[in-house]
């Protein structure tokens, strides 16, 4: 079997794994079996094929869009560009989106898309053709639109692809004023939002910080509370991995290991993430970074000494085969589905904690929600009130200085007077969401002694919230 065939044969249980986790959590809820079945099932699965011109001939491309749940509209979820993508994977990722949105109170149903290509094998022109044709196919079948289904970036896609989608959809819907809200993760120049690019990684870092700030849990793991000095290994140096590592380092953690598909590097004294990123850009590999030990097998990197492991590449990276070799005490899931159910059970048996994907990487969809709101309201956050706040603050400072006779220095004045920018508002909304959600999940975990993991607790919360939506829709008595 070649690599692709192996990956396909291994990956066809991802949706099953998500359903297993769902069924396990459902026993801690009181809902009707039929309602649980409705919540769990994928509502719409659209599989299609389309041709593109390649060289002097044509190539047929396989693609999917899955809308898992319509308990809220629109549905939302990224588009994955990968030659490993298959229907089972897209269904699993769409389902995870439903639960993720519910956990962080983002009012969307879950969806996901997939285009079965390795982007590296196509020119920019060909990628644009593929993306625009994919958009046309979704639009024709009513699987795209600001009130229908709103994609975003995922593995292998980014701002560039989102711009092509927005432009194609807007061109096909010239009378629709909200057309640019059909997709999020767009560049700022094309009505994107400040902070979206780094949102998932920033959210992962906040999730890790919330977890290690709980003194009671850290005591059980034999760790001191707080991120300062915690040793972290990150797998994947793409959008999620790079920004997770960057913000974890900013919050005081030490990045000791980084893993990419070409191998892994480790330095117990710490790695400068930006320098490694530049080294990879220049040499094409993270290997041979000055002062770091090389591992030619990426998976070996996961097994090196650390406190926190952040898998931020792909699913099924921590399995029954390698979980017992891990030295981390905490796994914070940046990727979707990186830990199999068997590996999760073993990791908890080993005394560890897993901060589950549906919460840990929800920063992206949270800020996508802000971007969608911005697109529907046609105004950037802070535009109406920033100057007003600054003037009010200035009046207050002048009045207090006048009454007290105390004069603030220019820096103090500037800090107090400043009104919030769009980026500051976005980051504030993101941080608030990540902090509240972690403690809601942990509280559910703590208050029911039969709930075995944070993931089960997150599923219980999600199921309960989605059930309420169905009941409010009058779909269920
Ligand atoms: P990306 O394409 O930007 O980066 C993925 C990185 O992983 C790439 O650098 C790739 O080379 C690397 N990689 C691939 N196979 C690897 C392996 N075996 N070992 C180590 N590294 C490997 O993708 P991304 O957007 O960062 O997404 C990563 C994961 O995060 C996916 O599971 C995705 O579903 C999830 N996610 C992404 C977002 C988002 O906003 N982009 C949001 C939520 C969840």
Short mmCIF file of N, CA, C and O in Angstrom, two decimals, residues 311-437:
data_model
loop_
_atom_site.label_atom_id
_atom_site.label_comp_id
_atom_site.label_asym_id
_atom_site.label_seq_id
_atom_site.Cartn_x
_atom_site.Cartn_y
_atom_site.Cartn_z
N UNK A 311 -0.46 18.81 19.91
CA UNK A 311 -0.54 18.31 18.53
C UNK A 311 -1.36 19.30 17.72
O UNK A 311 -2.53 19.53 18.03
N UNK A 312 -0.77 19.89 16.68
CA UNK A 312 -1.47 20.92 15.91
C UNK A 312 -1.29 20.69 14.42
O UNK A 312 -1.12 21.62 13.64
N UNK A 313 -1.29 19.40 14.01
CA UNK A 313 -1.12 19.10 12.58
C UNK A 313 -2.36 18.40 12.02
O UNK A 313 -3.14 18.98 11.28
N UNK A 314 -2.55 17.14 12.42
CA UNK A 314 -3.62 16.33 11.83
C UNK A 314 -4.21 15.39 12.88
O UNK A 314 -3.68 15.28 13.99
N UNK A 315 -5.26 14.65 12.48
CA UNK A 315 -5.88 13.70 13.40
C UNK A 315 -5.03 12.43 13.55
O UNK A 315 -4.09 12.21 12.78
N UNK A 316 -5.40 11.62 14.55
CA UNK A 316 -4.81 10.29 14.78
C UNK A 316 -3.29 10.31 14.95
O UNK A 316 -2.58 9.44 14.41
N UNK A 317 -2.77 11.26 15.66
CA UNK A 317 -1.33 11.34 15.89
C UNK A 317 -0.93 10.65 17.19
O UNK A 317 0.19 10.17 17.33
N UNK A 318 -1.86 10.61 18.16
CA UNK A 318 -1.57 9.95 19.44
C UNK A 318 -2.52 8.76 19.52
O UNK A 318 -3.74 8.92 19.61
N UNK A 319 -1.93 7.59 19.43
CA UNK A 319 -2.74 6.37 19.31
C UNK A 319 -2.32 5.39 20.40
O UNK A 319 -1.38 5.67 21.17
N UNK A 320 -3.01 4.24 20.43
CA UNK A 320 -2.66 3.21 21.42
C UNK A 320 -1.19 2.80 21.25
O UNK A 320 -0.55 2.37 22.20
N UNK A 321 -0.64 2.95 20.04
CA UNK A 321 0.73 2.51 19.78
C UNK A 321 1.79 3.40 20.40
O UNK A 321 2.88 2.94 20.72
N UNK A 322 1.52 4.74 20.49
CA UNK A 322 2.60 5.61 20.99
C UNK A 322 2.27 6.32 22.30
O UNK A 322 3.14 6.95 22.89
N UNK A 323 1.00 6.21 22.76
CA UNK A 323 0.62 7.05 23.92
C UNK A 323 1.48 6.75 25.16
O UNK A 323 1.83 7.67 25.91
N UNK A 324 1.85 5.49 25.34
CA UNK A 324 2.60 5.15 26.56
C UNK A 324 4.05 5.63 26.50
O UNK A 324 4.76 5.61 27.50
N UNK A 325 4.49 6.07 25.33
CA UNK A 325 5.85 6.62 25.22
C UNK A 325 5.89 8.12 25.51
O UNK A 325 6.96 8.71 25.58
N UNK A 326 4.70 8.74 25.64
CA UNK A 326 4.70 10.19 25.84
C UNK A 326 5.18 10.52 27.24
O UNK A 326 4.88 9.81 28.20
N UNK A 327 5.89 11.67 27.34
CA UNK A 327 6.35 12.09 28.67
C UNK A 327 5.55 13.30 29.17
O UNK A 327 5.68 13.72 30.30
N UNK A 328 4.72 13.87 28.30
CA UNK A 328 3.91 15.03 28.68
C UNK A 328 2.87 14.63 29.72
O UNK A 328 2.44 13.46 29.76
N UNK A 329 2.47 15.61 30.54
CA UNK A 329 1.39 15.35 31.50
C UNK A 329 0.08 15.95 31.04
O UNK A 329 -0.99 15.61 31.54
N UNK A 330 0.18 16.90 30.11
CA UNK A 330 -1.01 17.57 29.59
C UNK A 330 -0.93 17.56 28.07
O UNK A 330 0.12 17.86 27.50
N UNK A 331 -2.06 17.21 27.42
CA UNK A 331 -2.14 17.35 25.96
C UNK A 331 -3.17 18.44 25.68
O UNK A 331 -4.30 18.35 26.18
N UNK A 332 -2.79 19.45 24.91
CA UNK A 332 -3.75 20.49 24.52
C UNK A 332 -3.93 20.33 23.01
O UNK A 332 -3.00 20.54 22.24
N UNK A 333 -5.14 19.92 22.60
CA UNK A 333 -5.35 19.52 21.21
C UNK A 333 -5.58 20.73 20.29
O UNK A 333 -6.69 21.25 20.21
N UNK A 334 -4.53 21.15 19.58
CA UNK A 334 -4.65 22.22 18.60
C UNK A 334 -5.33 21.71 17.34
O UNK A 334 -6.19 22.38 16.76
N UNK A 335 -4.97 20.50 16.92
CA UNK A 335 -5.58 19.89 15.73
C UNK A 335 -6.94 19.32 16.11
O UNK A 335 -7.27 19.19 17.29
N UNK A 336 -7.71 18.94 15.11
CA UNK A 336 -8.97 18.23 15.35
C UNK A 336 -8.68 16.73 15.37
O UNK A 336 -8.05 16.20 14.46
N UNK A 337 -9.14 16.08 16.43
CA UNK A 337 -9.04 14.62 16.52
C UNK A 337 -7.64 14.04 16.56
O UNK A 337 -7.42 12.96 16.02
N UNK A 338 -6.66 14.70 17.21
CA UNK A 338 -5.30 14.14 17.20
C UNK A 338 -5.13 12.91 18.10
O UNK A 338 -4.19 12.15 17.93
N UNK A 339 -6.07 12.71 19.06
CA UNK A 339 -5.92 11.60 20.01
C UNK A 339 -7.06 10.60 19.78
O UNK A 339 -8.23 10.99 19.80
N UNK A 340 -6.73 9.34 19.59
CA UNK A 340 -7.80 8.34 19.41
C UNK A 340 -8.44 8.05 20.77
O UNK A 340 -7.80 8.26 21.82
N UNK A 341 -9.68 7.53 20.79
CA UNK A 341 -10.33 7.23 22.08
C UNK A 341 -9.50 6.27 22.95
O UNK A 341 -9.40 6.44 24.17
N UNK A 342 -8.85 5.26 22.32
CA UNK A 342 -8.04 4.31 23.08
C UNK A 342 -6.87 5.03 23.73
O UNK A 342 -6.52 4.79 24.89
N UNK A 343 -6.24 5.92 22.98
CA UNK A 343 -5.08 6.65 23.51
C UNK A 343 -5.52 7.59 24.63
O UNK A 343 -4.81 7.76 25.63
N UNK A 344 -6.69 8.17 24.48
CA UNK A 344 -7.18 9.09 25.52
C UNK A 344 -7.39 8.33 26.84
O UNK A 344 -6.98 8.78 27.91
N UNK A 345 -8.02 7.15 26.74
CA UNK A 345 -8.27 6.36 27.95
C UNK A 345 -6.93 6.04 28.62
O UNK A 345 -6.78 6.17 29.84
N UNK A 346 -5.95 5.65 27.81
CA UNK A 346 -4.64 5.28 28.36
C UNK A 346 -3.97 6.50 29.00
O UNK A 346 -3.36 6.39 30.07
N UNK A 347 -4.10 7.66 28.37
CA UNK A 347 -3.43 8.86 28.89
C UNK A 347 -4.01 9.26 30.25
O UNK A 347 -3.28 9.64 31.16
N UNK A 348 -5.33 9.14 30.38
CA UNK A 348 -5.95 9.45 31.69
C UNK A 348 -5.51 8.41 32.72
O UNK A 348 -5.26 8.75 33.88
N UNK A 349 -5.39 7.14 32.28
CA UNK A 349 -4.90 6.08 33.18
C UNK A 349 -3.49 6.41 33.68
O UNK A 349 -3.14 6.16 34.82
N UNK A 350 -2.70 7.04 32.79
CA UNK A 350 -1.33 7.43 33.15
C UNK A 350 -1.33 8.66 34.05
O UNK A 350 -0.28 9.17 34.44
N UNK A 351 -2.53 9.21 34.31
CA UNK A 351 -2.65 10.35 35.24
C UNK A 351 -2.65 11.70 34.54
O UNK A 351 -2.60 12.74 35.20
N UNK A 352 -2.71 11.71 33.20
CA UNK A 352 -2.64 12.99 32.47
C UNK A 352 -3.99 13.66 32.29
O UNK A 352 -5.03 13.13 32.69
N UNK A 353 -3.95 14.85 31.69
CA UNK A 353 -5.16 15.61 31.37
C UNK A 353 -5.12 15.94 29.87
O UNK A 353 -4.07 16.34 29.35
N UNK A 354 -6.26 15.79 29.20
CA UNK A 354 -6.33 16.22 27.80
C UNK A 354 -7.33 17.37 27.69
O UNK A 354 -8.49 17.23 28.08
N UNK A 355 -6.86 18.50 27.18
CA UNK A 355 -7.75 19.64 26.92
C UNK A 355 -8.27 19.41 25.49
O UNK A 355 -7.49 19.48 24.53
N UNK A 356 -9.56 19.09 25.35
CA UNK A 356 -10.05 18.55 24.07
C UNK A 356 -10.15 19.57 22.95
O UNK A 356 -10.43 20.75 23.18
N UNK A 357 -9.96 19.06 21.72
CA UNK A 357 -10.00 19.88 20.50
C UNK A 357 -11.22 20.78 20.42
O UNK A 357 -11.12 21.95 20.06
N UNK A 358 -12.39 20.24 20.73
CA UNK A 358 -13.62 21.01 20.47
C UNK A 358 -13.67 22.29 21.30
O UNK A 358 -14.39 23.21 20.96
N UNK A 359 -12.87 22.32 22.37
CA UNK A 359 -12.71 23.57 23.11
C UNK A 359 -11.38 24.24 22.73
O UNK A 359 -11.34 25.43 22.38
N UNK A 360 -10.28 23.47 22.78
CA UNK A 360 -8.94 24.08 22.69
C UNK A 360 -8.72 24.84 21.38
O UNK A 360 -8.05 25.87 21.37
N UNK A 361 -9.27 24.33 20.26
CA UNK A 361 -8.99 25.04 19.00
C UNK A 361 -10.20 25.86 18.53
O UNK A 361 -10.30 26.21 17.35
N UNK A 362 -11.09 26.20 19.48
CA UNK A 362 -12.31 26.95 19.11
C UNK A 362 -12.07 28.45 18.93
O UNK A 362 -13.00 29.19 18.58
N UNK A 363 -10.83 28.91 19.13
CA UNK A 363 -10.54 30.33 18.95
C UNK A 363 -10.79 30.79 17.52
O UNK A 363 -11.24 31.92 17.27
N UNK A 364 -10.52 29.89 16.56
CA UNK A 364 -10.69 30.25 15.15
C UNK A 364 -12.15 30.52 14.83
O UNK A 364 -12.49 31.55 14.24
N UNK A 365 -13.03 29.61 15.25
CA UNK A 365 -14.44 29.80 14.91
C UNK A 365 -15.04 30.96 15.72
O UNK A 365 -15.93 31.66 15.24
N UNK A 366 -14.50 31.21 16.90
CA UNK A 366 -15.00 32.34 17.70
C UNK A 366 -14.73 33.65 16.97
O UNK A 366 -15.62 34.50 16.82
N UNK A 367 -13.49 33.80 16.46
CA UNK A 367 -13.17 35.05 15.78
C UNK A 367 -13.80 35.08 14.38
O UNK A 367 -14.17 36.14 13.87
N UNK A 368 -14.02 33.90 13.78
CA UNK A 368 -14.78 33.85 12.52
C UNK A 368 -16.19 34.39 12.75
O UNK A 368 -16.75 35.08 11.88
N UNK A 369 -16.75 34.07 13.88
CA UNK A 369 -18.09 34.58 14.23
C UNK A 369 -18.05 36.12 14.29
O UNK A 369 -18.92 36.80 13.74
N UNK A 370 -16.99 36.67 14.89
CA UNK A 370 -16.86 38.14 14.95
C UNK A 370 -16.74 38.71 13.52
O UNK A 370 -17.29 39.76 13.22
N UNK A 371 -15.97 38.01 12.68
CA UNK A 371 -15.80 38.48 11.29
C UNK A 371 -17.15 38.48 10.56
O UNK A 371 -17.48 39.42 9.82
N UNK A 372 -17.91 37.42 10.75
CA UNK A 372 -19.24 37.31 10.11
C UNK A 372 -20.15 38.45 10.59
O UNK A 372 -20.83 39.09 9.79
N UNK A 373 -20.11 38.72 11.90
CA UNK A 373 -20.92 39.84 12.43
C UNK A 373 -20.50 41.15 11.78
O UNK A 373 -21.33 41.98 11.40
N UNK A 374 -19.19 41.34 11.64
CA UNK A 374 -18.65 42.56 11.01
C UNK A 374 -19.15 42.66 9.57
O UNK A 374 -19.57 43.73 9.12
N UNK A 375 -19.14 41.54 8.84
CA UNK A 375 -19.58 41.56 7.44
C UNK A 375 -21.07 41.85 7.32
O UNK A 375 -21.50 42.55 6.41
N UNK A 376 -21.86 41.32 8.25
CA UNK A 376 -23.31 41.57 8.17
C UNK A 376 -23.65 42.99 8.58
O UNK A 376 -24.61 43.58 8.09
N UNK A 377 -22.84 43.57 9.50
CA UNK A 377 -23.16 44.93 9.95
C UNK A 377 -22.44 45.98 9.10
O UNK A 377 -22.71 47.17 9.22
N UNK A 378 -21.52 45.52 8.25
CA UNK A 378 -20.80 46.42 7.33
C UNK A 378 -20.05 47.53 8.04
O UNK A 378 -19.93 48.64 7.52
N UNK A 379 -19.58 47.25 9.25
CA UNK A 379 -18.80 48.27 9.96
C UNK A 379 -17.78 47.53 10.84
O UNK A 379 -18.07 46.46 11.38
N UNK A 380 -16.57 48.10 10.94
CA UNK A 380 -15.57 47.42 11.75
C UNK A 380 -15.79 47.74 13.23
O UNK A 380 -16.33 48.80 13.57
N UNK A 381 -15.40 46.78 14.08
CA UNK A 381 -15.59 46.98 15.52
C UNK A 381 -14.75 48.16 15.99
O UNK A 381 -13.61 48.32 15.60
N UNK A 382 -15.34 49.01 16.80
CA UNK A 382 -14.62 50.15 17.36
C UNK A 382 -14.82 51.43 16.56
O UNK A 382 -14.54 52.52 17.04
N UNK A 383 -15.31 51.30 15.31
CA UNK A 383 -15.38 52.50 14.46
C UNK A 383 -16.33 53.56 15.04
O UNK A 383 -16.05 54.75 14.98
N UNK A 384 -17.46 53.14 15.59
CA UNK A 384 -18.44 54.09 16.09
C UNK A 384 -18.05 54.68 17.45
O UNK A 384 -18.43 55.80 17.77
N UNK A 385 -17.36 53.89 18.28
CA UNK A 385 -17.20 54.34 19.66
C UNK A 385 -15.79 54.68 20.10
O UNK A 385 -15.59 55.24 21.17
N UNK A 386 -14.79 54.36 19.28
CA UNK A 386 -13.41 54.52 19.74
C UNK A 386 -13.10 55.98 20.13
O UNK A 386 -12.65 56.27 21.23
N UNK A 387 -13.37 56.90 19.20
CA UNK A 387 -13.05 58.31 19.44
C UNK A 387 -13.90 58.86 20.59
O UNK A 387 -13.42 59.62 21.42
N UNK A 388 -15.17 58.40 20.66
CA UNK A 388 -16.05 58.87 21.72
C UNK A 388 -15.49 58.44 23.09
O UNK A 388 -15.41 59.24 24.02
N UNK A 389 -15.05 57.18 23.18
CA UNK A 389 -14.45 56.67 24.44
C UNK A 389 -13.21 57.47 24.80
O UNK A 389 -13.00 57.83 25.95
N UNK A 390 -12.38 57.77 23.80
CA UNK A 390 -11.15 58.51 24.06
C UNK A 390 -11.45 59.90 24.60
O UNK A 390 -10.83 60.37 25.55
N UNK A 391 -12.47 60.56 23.99
CA UNK A 391 -12.83 61.90 24.46
C UNK A 391 -13.39 61.85 25.87
O UNK A 391 -13.07 62.70 26.71
N UNK A 392 -14.22 60.84 26.15
CA UNK A 392 -14.79 60.71 27.51
C UNK A 392 -13.67 60.48 28.53
O UNK A 392 -13.65 61.08 29.60
N UNK A 393 -12.75 59.56 28.16
CA UNK A 393 -11.64 59.26 29.08
C UNK A 393 -10.78 60.51 29.31
O UNK A 393 -10.33 60.78 30.43
N UNK A 394 -10.57 61.27 28.22
CA UNK A 394 -9.76 62.50 28.33
C UNK A 394 -10.43 63.49 29.29
O UNK A 394 -9.78 64.07 30.17
N UNK A 395 -11.75 63.67 29.14
CA UNK A 395 -12.48 64.57 30.04
C UNK A 395 -12.33 64.13 31.49
O UNK A 395 -12.12 64.93 32.39
N UNK A 396 -12.44 62.82 31.69
CA UNK A 396 -12.36 62.27 33.05
C UNK A 396 -10.97 62.52 33.65
O UNK A 396 -10.83 62.98 34.78
N UNK A 397 -9.93 62.23 32.85
CA UNK A 397 -8.55 62.43 33.33
C UNK A 397 -8.33 63.91 33.67
O UNK A 397 -7.79 64.25 34.74
N UNK A 398 -8.77 64.81 32.77
CA UNK A 398 -8.60 66.25 33.02
C UNK A 398 -9.30 66.66 34.31
O UNK A 398 -8.75 67.42 35.12
N UNK A 399 -10.52 66.12 34.50
CA UNK A 399 -11.30 66.50 35.69
C UNK A 399 -10.60 65.99 36.96
O UNK A 399 -10.43 66.74 37.92
N UNK A 400 -10.15 64.72 36.94
CA UNK A 400 -9.50 64.14 38.13
C UNK A 400 -8.20 64.90 38.42
O UNK A 400 -7.90 65.22 39.59
N UNK A 401 -7.44 65.22 37.37
CA UNK A 401 -6.19 65.98 37.57
C UNK A 401 -6.51 67.35 38.19
O UNK A 401 -5.82 67.80 39.10
N UNK A 402 -7.59 67.99 37.67
CA UNK A 402 -7.97 69.30 38.18
C UNK A 402 -8.36 69.23 39.65
O UNK A 402 -7.96 70.10 40.46
N UNK A 403 -9.12 68.20 40.03
CA UNK A 403 -9.62 68.09 41.41
C UNK A 403 -8.49 67.70 42.37
O UNK A 403 -8.35 68.27 43.46
N UNK A 404 -7.66 66.72 41.94
CA UNK A 404 -6.64 66.20 42.87
C UNK A 404 -5.33 66.99 42.82
O UNK A 404 -4.51 66.90 43.74
N UNK A 405 -5.08 67.70 41.73
CA UNK A 405 -3.80 68.40 41.58
C UNK A 405 -2.67 67.45 41.18
O UNK A 405 -1.52 67.86 41.06
N UNK A 406 -2.99 66.17 40.95
CA UNK A 406 -1.97 65.20 40.51
C UNK A 406 -1.88 65.26 38.99
O UNK A 406 -2.91 65.24 38.31
N UNK A 407 -0.65 65.34 38.45
CA UNK A 407 -0.51 65.34 36.99
C UNK A 407 0.08 64.01 36.53
O UNK A 407 1.14 63.59 37.02
N UNK A 408 -0.64 63.34 35.64
CA UNK A 408 -0.14 62.06 35.11
C UNK A 408 0.94 62.33 34.06
O UNK A 408 0.89 63.36 33.37
N UNK A 409 1.91 61.38 33.93
CA UNK A 409 2.90 61.55 32.86
C UNK A 409 2.25 61.14 31.52
O UNK A 409 1.19 60.49 31.51
N UNK A 410 2.84 61.52 30.38
CA UNK A 410 2.19 61.29 29.08
C UNK A 410 1.83 59.82 28.84
O UNK A 410 0.80 59.50 28.27
N UNK A 411 2.72 58.92 29.32
CA UNK A 411 2.46 57.49 29.08
C UNK A 411 1.22 57.03 29.87
O UNK A 411 0.37 56.30 29.36
N UNK A 412 1.14 57.50 31.13
CA UNK A 412 -0.03 57.13 31.95
C UNK A 412 -1.31 57.69 31.31
O UNK A 412 -2.33 57.00 31.23
N UNK A 413 -1.23 58.95 30.85
CA UNK A 413 -2.41 59.56 30.22
C UNK A 413 -2.84 58.75 28.99
O UNK A 413 -4.01 58.41 28.83
N UNK A 414 -1.85 58.40 28.16
CA UNK A 414 -2.17 57.67 26.92
C UNK A 414 -2.82 56.32 27.24
O UNK A 414 -3.78 55.90 26.58
N UNK A 415 -2.31 55.63 28.28
CA UNK A 415 -2.85 54.30 28.64
C UNK A 415 -4.31 54.43 29.06
O UNK A 415 -5.16 53.62 28.67
N UNK A 416 -4.62 55.46 29.87
CA UNK A 416 -5.98 55.59 30.38
C UNK A 416 -6.95 56.08 29.29
O UNK A 416 -8.08 55.62 29.18
N UNK A 417 -6.45 56.98 28.46
CA UNK A 417 -7.35 57.63 27.48
C UNK A 417 -7.72 56.71 26.31
O UNK A 417 -8.84 56.71 25.83
N UNK A 418 -6.79 55.86 25.93
CA UNK A 418 -6.93 55.09 24.69
C UNK A 418 -8.26 54.33 24.55
O UNK A 418 -8.67 53.61 25.45
N UNK A 419 -8.93 54.50 23.40
CA UNK A 419 -10.12 53.69 23.09
C UNK A 419 -9.68 52.38 22.45
O UNK A 419 -8.59 52.28 21.91
N UNK A 420 -10.57 51.37 22.48
CA UNK A 420 -10.17 50.03 22.01
C UNK A 420 -10.19 49.95 20.48
O UNK A 420 -11.13 50.40 19.83
N UNK A 421 -9.13 49.33 19.90
CA UNK A 421 -9.08 49.08 18.45
C UNK A 421 -9.84 47.79 18.15
O UNK A 421 -10.18 47.02 19.06
N UNK A 422 -10.06 47.53 16.86
CA UNK A 422 -10.74 46.28 16.48
C UNK A 422 -9.98 45.06 17.01
O UNK A 422 -10.57 44.13 17.58
N UNK A 423 -8.64 45.09 16.87
CA UNK A 423 -7.84 43.95 17.32
C UNK A 423 -8.00 43.72 18.82
O UNK A 423 -8.15 42.59 19.29
N UNK A 424 -7.99 44.82 19.58
CA UNK A 424 -8.12 44.67 21.04
C UNK A 424 -9.50 44.12 21.42
O UNK A 424 -9.62 43.29 22.32
N UNK A 425 -10.52 44.57 20.70
CA UNK A 425 -11.87 44.06 21.00
C UNK A 425 -11.98 42.58 20.64
O UNK A 425 -12.55 41.78 21.39
N UNK A 426 -11.42 42.22 19.49
CA UNK A 426 -11.45 40.81 19.06
C UNK A 426 -10.72 39.93 20.08
O UNK A 426 -11.22 38.90 20.53
N UNK A 427 -9.51 40.37 20.47
CA UNK A 427 -8.73 39.57 21.42
C UNK A 427 -9.42 39.47 22.77
O UNK A 427 -9.35 38.45 23.45
N UNK A 428 -10.10 40.55 23.15
CA UNK A 428 -10.81 40.54 24.43
C UNK A 428 -11.98 39.55 24.37
O UNK A 428 -12.19 38.75 25.29
N UNK A 429 -12.73 39.57 23.25
CA UNK A 429 -13.86 38.64 23.10
C UNK A 429 -13.37 37.20 23.06
O UNK A 429 -13.99 36.30 23.62
N UNK A 430 -12.23 37.00 22.40
CA UNK A 430 -11.66 35.65 22.30
C UNK A 430 -11.22 35.14 23.67
O UNK A 430 -11.54 34.02 24.08
N UNK A 431 -10.50 35.99 24.39
CA UNK A 431 -9.99 35.58 25.70
C UNK A 431 -11.14 35.27 26.66
O UNK A 431 -11.13 34.26 27.37
N UNK A 432 -12.14 36.14 26.64
CA UNK A 432 -13.30 35.93 27.52
C UNK A 432 -13.97 34.59 27.20
O UNK A 432 -14.30 33.81 28.11
N UNK A 433 -14.14 34.30 25.91
CA UNK A 433 -14.79 33.05 25.49
C UNK A 433 -13.97 31.84 25.96
O UNK A 433 -14.52 30.87 26.50
N UNK A 434 -12.65 31.91 25.77
CA UNK A 434 -11.81 30.75 26.11
C UNK A 434 -11.78 30.54 27.63
O UNK A 434 -11.81 29.39 28.10
N UNK A 435 -11.72 31.62 28.39
CA UNK A 435 -11.65 31.48 29.85
C UNK A 435 -12.97 30.92 30.39
O UNK A 435 -13.00 29.94 31.13
N UNK A 436 -14.08 31.55 30.00
CA UNK A 436 -15.39 31.10 30.50
C UNK A 436 -15.64 29.64 30.14
O UNK A 436 -16.11 28.86 30.96
N UNK A 437 -15.35 29.29 28.88
CA UNK A 437 -15.68 27.94 28.41
C UNK A 437 -14.85 26.89 29.16
O UNK A 437 -15.36 25.82 29.49
#
